[in-house]
Short mmCIF file of C-alpha atoms in Angstrom, two decimals:
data_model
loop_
_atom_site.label_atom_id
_atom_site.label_comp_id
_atom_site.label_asym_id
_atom_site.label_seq_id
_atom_site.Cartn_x
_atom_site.Cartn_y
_atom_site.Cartn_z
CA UNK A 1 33.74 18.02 8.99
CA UNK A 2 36.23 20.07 10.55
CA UNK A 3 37.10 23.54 9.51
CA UNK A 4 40.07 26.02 9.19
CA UNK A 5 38.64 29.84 9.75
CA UNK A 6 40.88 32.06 8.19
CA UNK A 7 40.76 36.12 9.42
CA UNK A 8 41.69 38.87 6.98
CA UNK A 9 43.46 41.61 8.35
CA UNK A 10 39.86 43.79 7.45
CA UNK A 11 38.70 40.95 9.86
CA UNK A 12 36.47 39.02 7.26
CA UNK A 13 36.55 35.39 7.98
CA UNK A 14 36.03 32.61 6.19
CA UNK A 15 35.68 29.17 7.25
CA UNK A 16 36.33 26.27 4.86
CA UNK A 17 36.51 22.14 5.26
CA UNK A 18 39.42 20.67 6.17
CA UNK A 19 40.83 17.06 6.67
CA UNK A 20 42.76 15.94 9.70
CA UNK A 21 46.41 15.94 8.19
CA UNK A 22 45.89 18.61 6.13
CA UNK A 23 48.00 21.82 6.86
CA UNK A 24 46.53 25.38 7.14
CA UNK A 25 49.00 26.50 4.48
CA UNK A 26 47.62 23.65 1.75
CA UNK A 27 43.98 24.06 2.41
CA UNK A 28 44.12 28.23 2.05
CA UNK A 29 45.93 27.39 -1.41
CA UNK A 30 43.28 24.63 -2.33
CA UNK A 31 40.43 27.19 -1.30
CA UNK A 32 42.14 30.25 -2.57
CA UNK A 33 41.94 31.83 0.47
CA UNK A 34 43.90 35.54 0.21
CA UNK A 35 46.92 36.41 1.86
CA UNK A 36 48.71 33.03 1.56
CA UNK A 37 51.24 32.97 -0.55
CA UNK A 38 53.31 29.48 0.04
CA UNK A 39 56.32 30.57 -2.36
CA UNK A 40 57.90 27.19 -1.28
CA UNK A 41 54.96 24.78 -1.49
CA UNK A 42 55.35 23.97 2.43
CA UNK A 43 58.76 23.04 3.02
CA UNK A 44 59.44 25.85 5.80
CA UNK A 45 61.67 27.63 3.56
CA UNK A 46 59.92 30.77 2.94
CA UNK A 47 57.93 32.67 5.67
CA UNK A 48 55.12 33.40 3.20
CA UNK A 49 52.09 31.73 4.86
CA UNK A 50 52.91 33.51 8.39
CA UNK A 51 49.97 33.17 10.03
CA UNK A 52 48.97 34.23 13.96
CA UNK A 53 47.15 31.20 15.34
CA UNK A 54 43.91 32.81 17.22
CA UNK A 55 44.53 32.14 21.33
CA UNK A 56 41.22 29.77 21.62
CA UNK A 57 43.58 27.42 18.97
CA UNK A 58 46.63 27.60 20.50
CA UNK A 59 46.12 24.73 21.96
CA UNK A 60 45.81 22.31 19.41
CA UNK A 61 48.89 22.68 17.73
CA UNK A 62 52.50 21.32 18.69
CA UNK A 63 55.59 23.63 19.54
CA UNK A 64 57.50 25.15 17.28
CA UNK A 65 60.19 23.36 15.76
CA UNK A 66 63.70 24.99 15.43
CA UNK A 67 63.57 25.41 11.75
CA UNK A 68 59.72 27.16 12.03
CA UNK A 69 61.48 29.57 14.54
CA UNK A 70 64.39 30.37 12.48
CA UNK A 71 61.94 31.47 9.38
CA UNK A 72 59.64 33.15 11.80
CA UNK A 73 62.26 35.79 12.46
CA UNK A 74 62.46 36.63 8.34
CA UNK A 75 58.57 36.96 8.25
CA UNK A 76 57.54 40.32 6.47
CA UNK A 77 54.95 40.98 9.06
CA UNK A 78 55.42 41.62 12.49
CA UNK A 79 56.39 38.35 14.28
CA UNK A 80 53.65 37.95 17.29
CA UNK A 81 53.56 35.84 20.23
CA UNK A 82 51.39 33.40 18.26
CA UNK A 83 53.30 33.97 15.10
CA UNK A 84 53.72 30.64 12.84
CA UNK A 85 53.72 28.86 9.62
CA UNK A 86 51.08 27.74 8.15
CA UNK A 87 52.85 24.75 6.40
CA UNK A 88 53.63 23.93 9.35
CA UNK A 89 50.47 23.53 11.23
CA UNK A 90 48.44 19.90 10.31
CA UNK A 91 44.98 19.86 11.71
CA UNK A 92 44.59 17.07 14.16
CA UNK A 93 42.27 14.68 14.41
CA UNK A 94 39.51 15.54 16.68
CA UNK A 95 39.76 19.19 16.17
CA UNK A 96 36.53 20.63 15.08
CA UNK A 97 38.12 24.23 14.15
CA UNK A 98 40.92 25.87 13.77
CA UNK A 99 41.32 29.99 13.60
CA UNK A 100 44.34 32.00 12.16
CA UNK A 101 44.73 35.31 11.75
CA UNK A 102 46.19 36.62 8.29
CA UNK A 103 49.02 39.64 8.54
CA UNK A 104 48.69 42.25 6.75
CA UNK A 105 51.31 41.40 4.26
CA UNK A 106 53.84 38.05 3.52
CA UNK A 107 56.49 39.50 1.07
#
């Protein structure tokens, strides 16, 4: 099954099953997986489940769209070369793992 690692600022990890078509944002809230907040449920309205997509996943994900970039720049953490939302980012079939990176804070 695949899996979504998610990184802790402290740099704990912790990898958890996910579905291709899933989002990172919705499995971190269905595993309760810290530093996620998803204010808005997923509809890219809220910056709260900023996330830094680790380089070896890069990737595997599609550009950012216009709106993604427009909340990016309202983040509370630093925005980072890698910088995007989680709601935004459905695992894709054939993809085995997929690592973000947590900021240190979302509000």
């Amino acid at each position: 099954m695949p899996q979504i690692v998610y990184v802790q600022p402290d740099g704990s990890r912790e990898s958890v099953p996910a579905s291709a078509g899933a989002t990172v944002m919705a499995t971190a809230v269905t595993h309760g997986i810290a530093g996620i907040v998803a204010e808005c449920g997923g509809s890219a309205m809220c910056a709260t489940c900023h996330v830094y997509v680790d380089p070896a996943s890069v990737g595997f994900l599609p550009s950012t769209s216009e709106v993604e970039n427009e909340m990016l720049a309202s983040a509370a953490s630093e925005r980072q070369e890698h910088s995007r939302l989680g709601c935004q980012l459905v695992l894709a079939a054939g993809v085995d793992e997929l690592i973000v990176h947590i900021p240190e804070r979302q509000v």
